[in-house]
Tab-separated table of C-alpha atoms and ligand atoms in Angstrom:
chain	number	residue	atom	x	y	z
A	1	MET	CA	118.911	105.754	116.105
A	2	ARG	CA	119.062	106.397	112.351
A	3	ILE	CA	117.866	103.650	110.020
A	4	LEU	CA	118.384	103.373	106.292
A	5	VAL	CA	115.456	101.626	104.603
A	6	THR	CA	116.143	100.665	100.983
A	7	GLY	CA	113.256	100.259	98.547
A	8	ALA	CA	110.794	102.082	100.808
A	9	ALA	CA	108.997	103.871	97.971
A	10	GLY	CA	107.551	100.433	97.115
A	11	PHE	CA	104.859	98.346	98.781
A	12	ILE	CA	106.327	96.715	101.894
A	13	GLY	CA	108.962	99.379	102.533
A	14	SER	CA	106.491	102.277	102.457
A	15	ASN	CA	104.212	100.421	104.869
A	16	LEU	CA	107.263	99.805	107.094
A	17	VAL	CA	108.106	103.514	107.120
A	18	HIS	CA	104.529	104.401	108.102
A	19	LEU	CA	104.602	101.792	110.876
A	20	LEU	CA	107.960	103.020	112.210
A	21	ARG	CA	106.833	106.655	112.173
A	22	ARG	CA	103.824	105.647	114.292
A	23	GLN	CA	105.569	103.227	116.637
A	24	ARG	CA	109.123	104.609	116.874
A	25	PRO	CA	108.672	108.362	116.333
A	26	ASN	CA	112.140	109.112	117.729
A	27	TRP	CA	113.967	107.122	115.062
A	28	ASP	CA	115.467	109.011	112.108
A	29	LEU	CA	114.489	107.361	108.845
A	30	ARG	CA	116.306	107.672	105.542
A	31	VAL	CA	115.154	105.955	102.351
A	32	LEU	CA	117.329	104.925	99.402
A	33	ASP	CA	115.151	104.122	96.386
A	34	LEU	CA	115.689	104.253	92.630
A	35	LEU	CA	112.002	105.049	92.011
A	36	THR	CA	111.597	102.346	89.368
A	37	TYR	CA	108.138	101.607	87.929
A	38	ALA	CA	107.289	100.064	91.350
A	39	GLY	CA	108.456	102.974	93.507
A	40	HIS	CA	106.412	106.115	94.167
A	41	ALA	CA	107.603	108.969	96.350
A	42	ALA	CA	103.923	109.686	97.096
A	43	ASN	CA	103.821	106.370	99.017
A	44	LEU	CA	105.948	108.052	101.702
A	45	GLU	CA	103.721	111.082	102.215
A	46	PRO	CA	103.076	112.961	104.446
A	47	HIS	CA	106.522	112.162	105.851
A	48	LEU	CA	108.534	113.611	102.973
A	49	ALA	CA	106.586	116.868	103.011
A	50	ASP	CA	106.946	117.335	106.784
A	51	GLY	CA	110.643	116.393	106.676
A	52	SER	CA	110.336	113.433	109.072
A	53	VAL	CA	111.674	111.024	106.416
A	54	GLU	CA	114.536	111.735	104.033
A	55	LEU	CA	114.463	110.270	100.501
A	56	GLN	CA	117.687	109.783	98.556
A	57	VAL	CA	116.978	108.720	94.983
A	58	GLY	CA	119.672	106.249	93.980
A	59	ASP	CA	120.588	102.710	93.014
A	60	VAL	CA	121.573	100.095	95.611
A	61	ALA	CA	124.016	98.713	93.040
A	62	ASP	CA	125.818	102.080	92.853
A	63	PRO	CA	128.600	102.140	95.495
A	64	GLU	CA	128.667	105.962	95.644
A	65	ALA	CA	124.918	106.242	96.219
A	66	VAL	CA	125.160	103.555	98.907
A	67	GLU	CA	128.085	105.257	100.694
A	68	LYS	CA	126.163	108.524	100.805
A	69	ALA	CA	123.001	106.820	102.033
A	70	LEU	CA	124.807	104.998	104.866
A	71	GLU	CA	126.437	108.124	106.298
A	72	GLY	CA	125.447	108.508	109.951
A	73	CYS	CA	123.222	105.396	109.973
A	74	ASP	CA	123.115	102.772	112.746
A	75	LEU	CA	121.305	99.968	110.894
A	76	VAL	CA	120.053	99.065	107.401
A	77	VAL	CA	116.806	97.359	106.463
A	78	HIS	CA	117.225	96.148	102.902
A	79	LEU	CA	114.047	95.745	100.865
A	80	ALA	CA	115.001	97.256	97.500
A	81	ALA	CA	114.472	94.642	94.823
A	82	GLU	CA	112.928	93.760	91.523
A	83	SER	CA	110.052	91.794	92.998
A	84	HIS	CA	107.726	90.354	90.343
A	85	VAL	CA	108.135	86.762	89.106
A	86	ASP	CA	106.362	87.392	85.774
A	87	ARG	CA	108.673	90.308	84.958
A	88	SER	CA	111.692	88.116	85.786
A	89	ILE	CA	110.462	85.645	83.155
A	90	LEU	CA	110.139	88.412	80.565
A	91	GLY	CA	113.676	89.648	81.359
A	92	SER	CA	115.979	88.755	84.238
A	93	ALA	CA	118.974	91.107	83.889
A	94	ALA	CA	117.543	93.818	86.170
A	95	PHE	CA	116.862	91.135	88.801
A	96	VAL	CA	120.484	90.044	88.883
A	97	ARG	CA	121.707	93.624	88.969
A	98	THR	CA	119.425	94.903	91.731
A	99	ASN	CA	118.881	91.796	93.814
A	100	VAL	CA	122.343	90.218	93.619
A	101	VAL	CA	124.771	93.039	92.760
A	102	GLY	CA	122.743	95.595	94.755
A	103	THR	CA	122.662	93.406	97.871
A	104	HIS	CA	126.378	92.718	97.520
A	105	THR	CA	127.134	96.450	97.194
A	106	LEU	CA	125.139	97.170	100.326
A	107	LEU	CA	126.684	94.274	102.288
A	108	GLU	CA	130.210	95.457	101.438
A	109	ALA	CA	129.507	99.047	102.418
A	110	ALA	CA	127.714	98.076	105.646
A	111	ARG	CA	130.497	95.656	106.586
A	112	ARG	CA	133.152	98.358	106.210
A	113	ARG	CA	131.136	100.559	108.562
A	114	ASP	CA	130.352	97.698	110.957
A	115	LEU	CA	126.610	98.270	110.545
A	116	PRO	CA	123.996	95.595	111.216
A	117	MET	CA	121.584	94.731	108.398
A	118	VAL	CA	118.145	93.186	108.232
A	119	LEU	CA	117.718	91.537	104.827
A	120	VAL	CA	114.116	91.078	103.717
A	121	SER	CA	114.297	87.811	101.806
A	122	THR	CA	111.385	85.612	100.720
A	123	ASP	CA	109.788	82.186	101.108
A	124	GLU	CA	110.313	81.751	97.364
A	125	VAL	CA	114.020	80.933	97.908
A	126	TYR	CA	112.923	77.473	99.122
A	127	GLY	CA	111.180	76.533	95.863
A	128	ASP	CA	107.790	74.883	96.280
A	129	LEU	CA	106.023	72.202	98.324
A	130	GLY	CA	103.834	69.229	97.472
A	131	PRO	CA	100.247	69.209	98.799
A	132	ASN	CA	101.075	67.176	101.915
A	133	ASP	CA	104.589	68.422	102.689
A	134	PRO	CA	105.180	70.134	106.028
A	135	ALA	CA	105.633	73.923	105.884
A	136	PHE	CA	109.138	75.315	105.223
A	137	THR	CA	111.442	75.664	108.224
A	138	GLU	CA	114.623	77.780	108.198
A	139	THR	CA	116.803	74.712	107.520
A	140	HIS	CA	114.972	73.656	104.353
A	141	ASN	CA	117.118	73.515	101.183
A	142	ILE	CA	117.336	76.667	99.110
A	143	GLN	CA	115.982	75.589	95.720
A	144	PRO	CA	114.580	78.561	93.796
A	145	SER	CA	112.441	78.095	90.679
A	146	SER	CA	112.233	81.494	88.928
A	147	PRO	CA	114.861	84.070	87.974
A	148	TYR	CA	113.283	86.281	90.672
A	149	SER	CA	113.632	83.713	93.432
A	150	ALA	CA	117.094	82.683	92.213
A	151	SER	CA	118.269	86.298	92.431
A	152	LYS	CA	116.780	86.593	95.934
A	153	ALA	CA	118.488	83.305	96.870
A	154	GLY	CA	121.762	84.814	95.599
A	155	ALA	CA	121.253	87.795	97.911
A	156	ASP	CA	120.319	85.516	100.803
A	157	HIS	CA	123.404	83.293	100.263
A	158	LEU	CA	125.711	86.317	100.013
A	159	ALA	CA	124.325	87.657	103.290
A	160	GLN	CA	124.910	84.303	105.000
A	161	SER	CA	128.454	84.202	103.636
A	162	PHE	CA	129.131	87.656	105.129
A	163	VAL	CA	127.913	86.354	108.488
A	164	ARG	CA	130.119	83.296	108.385
A	165	THR	CA	133.243	84.747	106.756
A	166	PHE	CA	133.331	88.252	108.210
A	167	GLY	CA	131.249	87.820	111.358
A	168	MET	CA	128.862	90.498	110.076
A	169	ASP	CA	125.557	91.047	111.894
A	170	VAL	CA	122.979	90.256	109.232
A	171	ARG	CA	119.516	88.974	110.160
A	172	ILE	CA	117.361	87.514	107.419
A	173	THR	CA	113.577	87.404	107.254
A	174	ARG	CA	111.904	85.067	104.781
A	175	CYS	CA	108.253	85.960	104.448
A	176	SER	CA	105.360	84.578	102.446
A	177	ASN	CA	103.065	86.506	100.039
A	178	ASN	CA	102.045	89.913	101.383
A	179	TYR	CA	98.873	91.855	100.641
A	180	GLY	CA	97.673	95.280	101.754
A	181	PRO	CA	97.669	98.957	100.733
A	182	ARG	CA	100.078	100.357	98.130
A	183	GLN	CA	100.965	97.046	96.453
A	184	PHE	CA	101.666	97.580	92.768
A	185	PRO	CA	98.698	96.261	90.740
A	186	GLU	CA	100.709	93.665	88.836
A	187	LYS	CA	100.543	91.249	91.797
A	188	LEU	CA	97.555	88.913	92.156
A	189	ILE	CA	95.417	90.667	94.789
A	190	PRO	CA	95.518	94.324	93.654
A	191	LEU	CA	95.333	93.279	89.985
A	192	MET	CA	92.210	91.215	90.632
A	193	ILE	CA	90.527	93.799	92.875
A	194	GLY	CA	90.655	96.189	89.911
A	195	ARG	CA	89.495	93.574	87.401
A	196	ILE	CA	86.602	92.221	89.467
A	197	ALA	CA	85.432	95.712	90.410
A	198	ARG	CA	85.334	96.677	86.718
A	199	GLY	CA	83.686	93.416	85.617
A	200	GLN	CA	86.753	92.415	83.575
A	201	PRO	CA	87.981	88.830	83.142
A	202	CYS	CA	90.515	87.573	85.699
A	203	PRO	CA	93.476	85.757	84.091
A	204	VAL	CA	93.983	82.568	86.145
A	205	TYR	CA	97.296	80.845	85.418
A	206	GLY	CA	96.874	77.085	84.855
A	207	ASP	CA	94.202	75.496	87.065
A	208	GLY	CA	94.212	78.184	89.786
A	209	GLN	CA	94.877	75.570	92.479
A	210	GLN	CA	98.312	76.959	93.378
A	211	ILE	CA	98.596	77.751	97.084
A	212	ARG	CA	100.119	80.802	98.747
A	213	ASP	CA	100.375	81.572	102.493
A	214	TRP	CA	98.926	85.107	102.622
A	215	ILE	CA	100.029	87.624	105.232
A	216	HIS	CA	98.952	91.235	105.716
A	217	VAL	CA	101.846	93.650	105.190
A	218	GLU	CA	101.280	95.163	108.638
A	219	ASP	CA	101.940	91.783	110.278
A	220	HIS	CA	105.070	91.287	108.160
A	221	ASN	CA	106.375	94.693	109.208
A	222	GLU	CA	105.649	94.032	112.901
A	223	ALA	CA	107.959	91.043	112.506
A	224	VAL	CA	110.623	93.169	110.794
A	225	LEU	CA	110.453	95.607	113.726
A	226	ALA	CA	110.860	92.720	116.191
A	227	VAL	CA	113.915	91.518	114.237
A	228	ILE	CA	115.414	95.042	114.162
A	229	GLU	CA	115.069	95.334	117.929
A	230	ARG	CA	115.486	91.812	119.194
A	231	GLY	CA	116.647	89.575	116.338
A	232	ARG	CA	119.879	87.645	116.794
A	233	ALA	CA	122.879	88.323	114.552
A	234	GLY	CA	123.243	85.764	111.769
A	235	GLU	CA	119.806	84.210	112.250
A	236	VAL	CA	117.143	83.469	109.653
A	237	TYR	CA	113.464	83.918	110.589
A	238	ASN	CA	110.603	82.412	108.572
A	239	LEU	CA	107.347	84.380	108.633
A	240	GLY	CA	103.976	83.271	107.364
A	241	GLY	CA	100.351	84.314	107.596
A	242	GLU	CA	98.991	80.949	108.775
A	243	CYS	CA	96.615	81.392	105.844
A	244	GLU	CA	97.072	78.938	102.985
A	245	LEU	CA	94.639	79.625	100.143
A	246	THR	CA	94.398	78.585	96.507
A	247	ASN	CA	94.396	81.371	93.944
A	248	LEU	CA	90.752	80.557	93.142
A	249	GLN	CA	89.844	80.969	96.840
A	250	VAL	CA	91.568	84.365	96.807
A	251	LEU	CA	89.495	85.471	93.812
A	252	GLU	CA	86.303	84.217	95.464
A	253	GLY	CA	87.204	86.168	98.609
A	254	ILE	CA	87.727	89.403	96.675
A	255	GLY	CA	84.455	88.799	94.822
A	256	GLU	CA	82.580	88.363	98.102
A	257	VAL	CA	83.929	91.636	99.515
A	258	LEU	CA	83.014	93.476	96.311
A	259	GLY	CA	79.661	91.725	95.925
A	260	GLU	CA	80.639	90.655	92.380
A	261	LYS	CA	81.157	87.199	90.899
A	262	PRO	CA	84.671	87.014	89.403
A	263	LEU	CA	84.736	86.298	85.679
A	264	LEU	CA	87.400	83.590	85.497
A	265	GLU	CA	89.562	83.293	82.394
A	266	PHE	CA	91.894	80.289	82.570
A	267	VAL	CA	95.063	81.173	80.670
A	268	LYS	CA	98.405	79.552	79.874
A	269	ASP	CA	100.295	78.714	83.057
A	270	ARG	CA	103.354	80.624	84.258
A	271	PRO	CA	106.500	78.678	83.252
A	272	GLY	CA	108.158	77.058	86.286
A	273	HIS	CA	105.108	77.983	88.417
A	274	ASP	CA	105.586	77.113	92.111
A	275	ARG	CA	102.664	74.983	93.266
A	276	ARG	CA	102.550	75.675	96.997
A	277	TYR	CA	104.264	77.802	99.640
A	278	ALA	CA	103.703	77.468	103.389
A	279	MET	CA	105.813	78.833	106.226
A	280	ASN	CA	106.537	77.421	109.658
A	281	GLY	CA	106.798	80.423	111.984
A	282	ALA	CA	107.636	78.460	115.163
A	283	LYS	CA	111.142	79.914	115.508
A	284	ILE	CA	110.175	83.594	115.468
A	285	ALA	CA	107.163	82.852	117.696
A	286	ALA	CA	109.395	81.168	120.294
A	287	GLU	CA	112.309	83.638	120.120
A	288	LEU	CA	110.637	86.969	119.514
A	289	GLY	CA	107.035	86.302	120.485
A	290	TRP	CA	105.749	87.292	117.023
A	291	ARG	CA	102.684	85.816	115.371
A	292	PRO	CA	100.452	87.225	112.629
A	293	ARG	CA	97.471	89.050	114.112
A	294	LEU	CA	95.209	90.197	111.286
A	295	ASN	CA	92.843	87.544	109.986
A	296	TRP	CA	92.266	87.130	106.246
A	297	ALA	CA	88.638	88.322	106.198
A	298	ASP	CA	89.420	91.609	107.985
A	299	GLY	CA	92.722	92.159	106.180
A	300	LEU	CA	91.168	91.577	102.770
A	301	ALA	CA	88.145	93.817	103.472
A	302	GLN	CA	90.478	96.604	104.586
A	303	THR	CA	92.680	96.139	101.511
A	304	VAL	CA	89.765	96.144	99.055
A	305	ALA	CA	88.403	99.291	100.711
A	306	TRP	CA	91.802	100.981	100.361
A	307	TYR	CA	92.016	100.209	96.622
A	308	ARG	CA	88.452	101.382	96.021
A	309	GLN	CA	89.438	104.789	97.420
A	310	GLN	CA	92.630	105.147	95.415
A	311	GLU	CA	91.502	105.881	91.874
A	312	PRO	CA	94.014	108.736	91.306
A	313	TRP	CA	96.912	106.503	92.561
A	314	LEU	CA	95.785	103.655	90.324
A	315	GLU	CA	95.149	105.933	87.349
A	316	SER	CA	98.698	107.286	87.505
A	317	ILE	CA	99.965	103.672	87.404
A	318	ARG	CA	97.638	102.395	84.679
A	319	SER	CA	98.979	104.867	82.152
A	320	GLY	CA	102.289	104.513	80.304
A	321	SER	CA	104.662	101.587	80.740
A	322	TYR	CA	102.159	99.536	82.792
A	323	GLN	CA	100.146	98.997	79.574
A	324	ASP	CA	103.295	97.749	77.820
A	325	TYR	CA	103.859	95.259	80.651
A	326	LEU	CA	100.243	94.001	80.484
A	327	GLN	CA	100.616	93.462	76.736
A	328	ALA	CA	103.951	91.625	77.160
A	329	ASN	CA	102.716	89.347	79.970
A	330	TYR	CA	99.099	88.666	79.017
A	331	GLY	CA	98.968	89.463	75.266
A	332	ALA	CA	100.161	86.040	74.111
A	333	ARG	CA	98.489	83.886	76.818
B	401	NAD	P1	108.070	96.510	95.307
B	401	NAD	O1	108.376	96.055	93.910
B	401	NAD	O2	106.715	97.041	95.614
B	401	NAD	O3	109.119	97.641	95.740
B	401	NAD	C1	110.473	97.576	95.424
B	401	NAD	C2	111.105	98.945	95.655
B	401	NAD	O4	112.516	98.843	95.379
B	401	NAD	C3	110.545	100.038	94.721
B	401	NAD	O5	110.299	101.213	95.460
B	401	NAD	C4	111.666	100.257	93.709
B	401	NAD	O6	111.715	101.584	93.210
B	401	NAD	C5	112.900	99.943	94.565
B	401	NAD	N1	114.059	99.538	93.747
B	401	NAD	C6	114.083	98.639	92.726
B	401	NAD	N2	115.327	98.550	92.210
B	401	NAD	C7	116.113	99.384	92.956
B	401	NAD	C8	117.492	99.709	92.938
B	401	NAD	N3	118.326	99.158	92.034
B	401	NAD	N4	117.964	100.578	93.848
B	401	NAD	C9	117.128	101.159	94.762
B	401	NAD	N5	115.811	100.901	94.809
B	401	NAD	C10	115.305	100.016	93.933
B	401	NAD	O7	108.442	95.275	96.230
B	401	NAD	P2	107.797	94.786	97.611
B	401	NAD	O8	106.685	93.855	97.317
B	401	NAD	O9	107.568	95.964	98.494
B	401	NAD	O10	108.994	93.904	98.186
B	401	NAD	C11	109.991	94.477	99.030
B	401	NAD	C12	110.967	93.394	99.431
B	401	NAD	O11	110.282	92.346	100.108
B	401	NAD	C13	111.677	92.732	98.245
B	401	NAD	O12	113.016	92.508	98.608
B	401	NAD	C14	110.932	91.423	98.066
B	401	NAD	O13	111.767	90.442	97.497
B	401	NAD	C15	110.576	91.102	99.504
B	401	NAD	N6	109.384	90.253	99.687
B	401	NAD	C16	108.200	90.591	99.088
B	401	NAD	C17	107.076	89.820	99.317
B	401	NAD	C18	105.756	90.188	98.697
B	401	NAD	O14	104.797	89.437	98.816
B	401	NAD	N7	105.614	91.336	98.065
B	401	NAD	C19	107.154	88.688	100.135
B	401	NAD	C20	108.392	88.365	100.743
B	401	NAD	C21	109.491	89.181	100.511
B	402	TYD	P1	101.984	86.909	92.449
B	402	TYD	O1	101.133	87.951	93.095
B	402	TYD	O2	102.689	87.249	91.180
B	402	TYD	O3	102.995	86.381	93.567
B	402	TYD	P2	104.049	85.147	93.532
B	402	TYD	O4	104.115	84.585	92.175
B	402	TYD	O5	105.335	85.830	93.912
B	402	TYD	O6	103.552	84.185	94.543
B	402	TYD	O7	101.071	85.638	92.128
B	402	TYD	C1	100.399	84.948	93.171
B	402	TYD	C2	99.752	83.723	92.552
B	402	TYD	O8	98.751	84.139	91.615
B	402	TYD	C3	100.726	82.873	91.748
B	402	TYD	O9	100.382	81.494	91.917
B	402	TYD	C4	100.483	83.279	90.310
B	402	TYD	C5	98.997	83.607	90.308
B	402	TYD	N1	98.577	84.637	89.313
B	402	TYD	C6	97.557	84.355	88.391
B	402	TYD	O10	96.981	83.248	88.380
B	402	TYD	N2	97.195	85.334	87.512
B	402	TYD	C7	97.808	86.554	87.473
B	402	TYD	O11	97.450	87.403	86.606
B	402	TYD	C8	98.851	86.830	88.417
B	402	TYD	C9	99.547	88.164	88.441
B	402	TYD	C10	99.193	85.842	89.339
């Protein structure tokens, strides 16, 4: 079996490749990744150096690159995306190109070859919940709030249209907020680990009472593996961590692991900020027997420890265009 994994030089995809190498060593893995600011070939080591994973550097919105990447493959797992809400507020064109046009390019090419696809979508396509609303199920309305989530909803809708119109085998996972090793330090948890460890102020958007349903990336990827092997064509699977926390609770948790009190700096809220996400994972539990396994305390301790040992990785990121992004996003708050 040869699998194409798009976007696997990034956070979730690289962790998926490591998991598949460990758990399915006989599978051939090929990666298609543009190596944007969020993608690092080093995330795939040692598998690139030992030749057990092949990396093709290319754009999912480029039909030629996609054709070449699909040659000889049996299935595609599509993760490549522009993934950060704040960046989509600063500029959304890349989100439409990669997330909508890129997904469409891949769907067309996979359909012509009759290849199944697992599309890694997100809980953010549903919009947000009030404090007492039940968690999202797969039949909840798609009602995205940010340019990021709207572009992911576009991808998700296109995939569903290819199922209905062409009978294509696409399976969609919609997962909540991931944390774990190799997440780019623009997202809440790795950003704040660095800030709290260095005694710097933590920029809290609005009142910090927004709720996310945190899941360790390893649990997410176990679910993706279950969907690759046993998921039903055309089905959507919601995945969550069974771990709803406010952003302030997350900061407290990081502070406890580091033995430091976070220095909170309340800043201007994110425009359109989703208040609460929560996922109902009953369907995937019943059909595929998947549930998240890692608890928050252990997962967070492991994640903090990983970041504390990765100074060279973080240093290579902190230089250059990352500083420009920090200035653009936080400079005027
Ligand atoms: P990431 O930003 O860490 O990685 C994205 C990867 O895609 C990078 O390696 C980047 O180089 C690559 N990429 C970007 N544009 C590309 C293009 N045009 N062609 C080819 N490659 C391109 O993102 P992530 O957090 O690992 O998320 C992976 C997927 O999971 C995304 O589709 C995201 O929407 C989804 N998701 C993420 C979360 C989360 O909490 N991070 C939760 C649910 C779903
Ligand atoms: P993020 O990691 O960007 O994920 P998402 O917006 O996709 O859920 O943010 C998680 C939460 O943390 C979200 O409510 C926004 C908040 N947040 C801050 O308060 N300060 C920050 O500097 C960042 C990056 C996020």
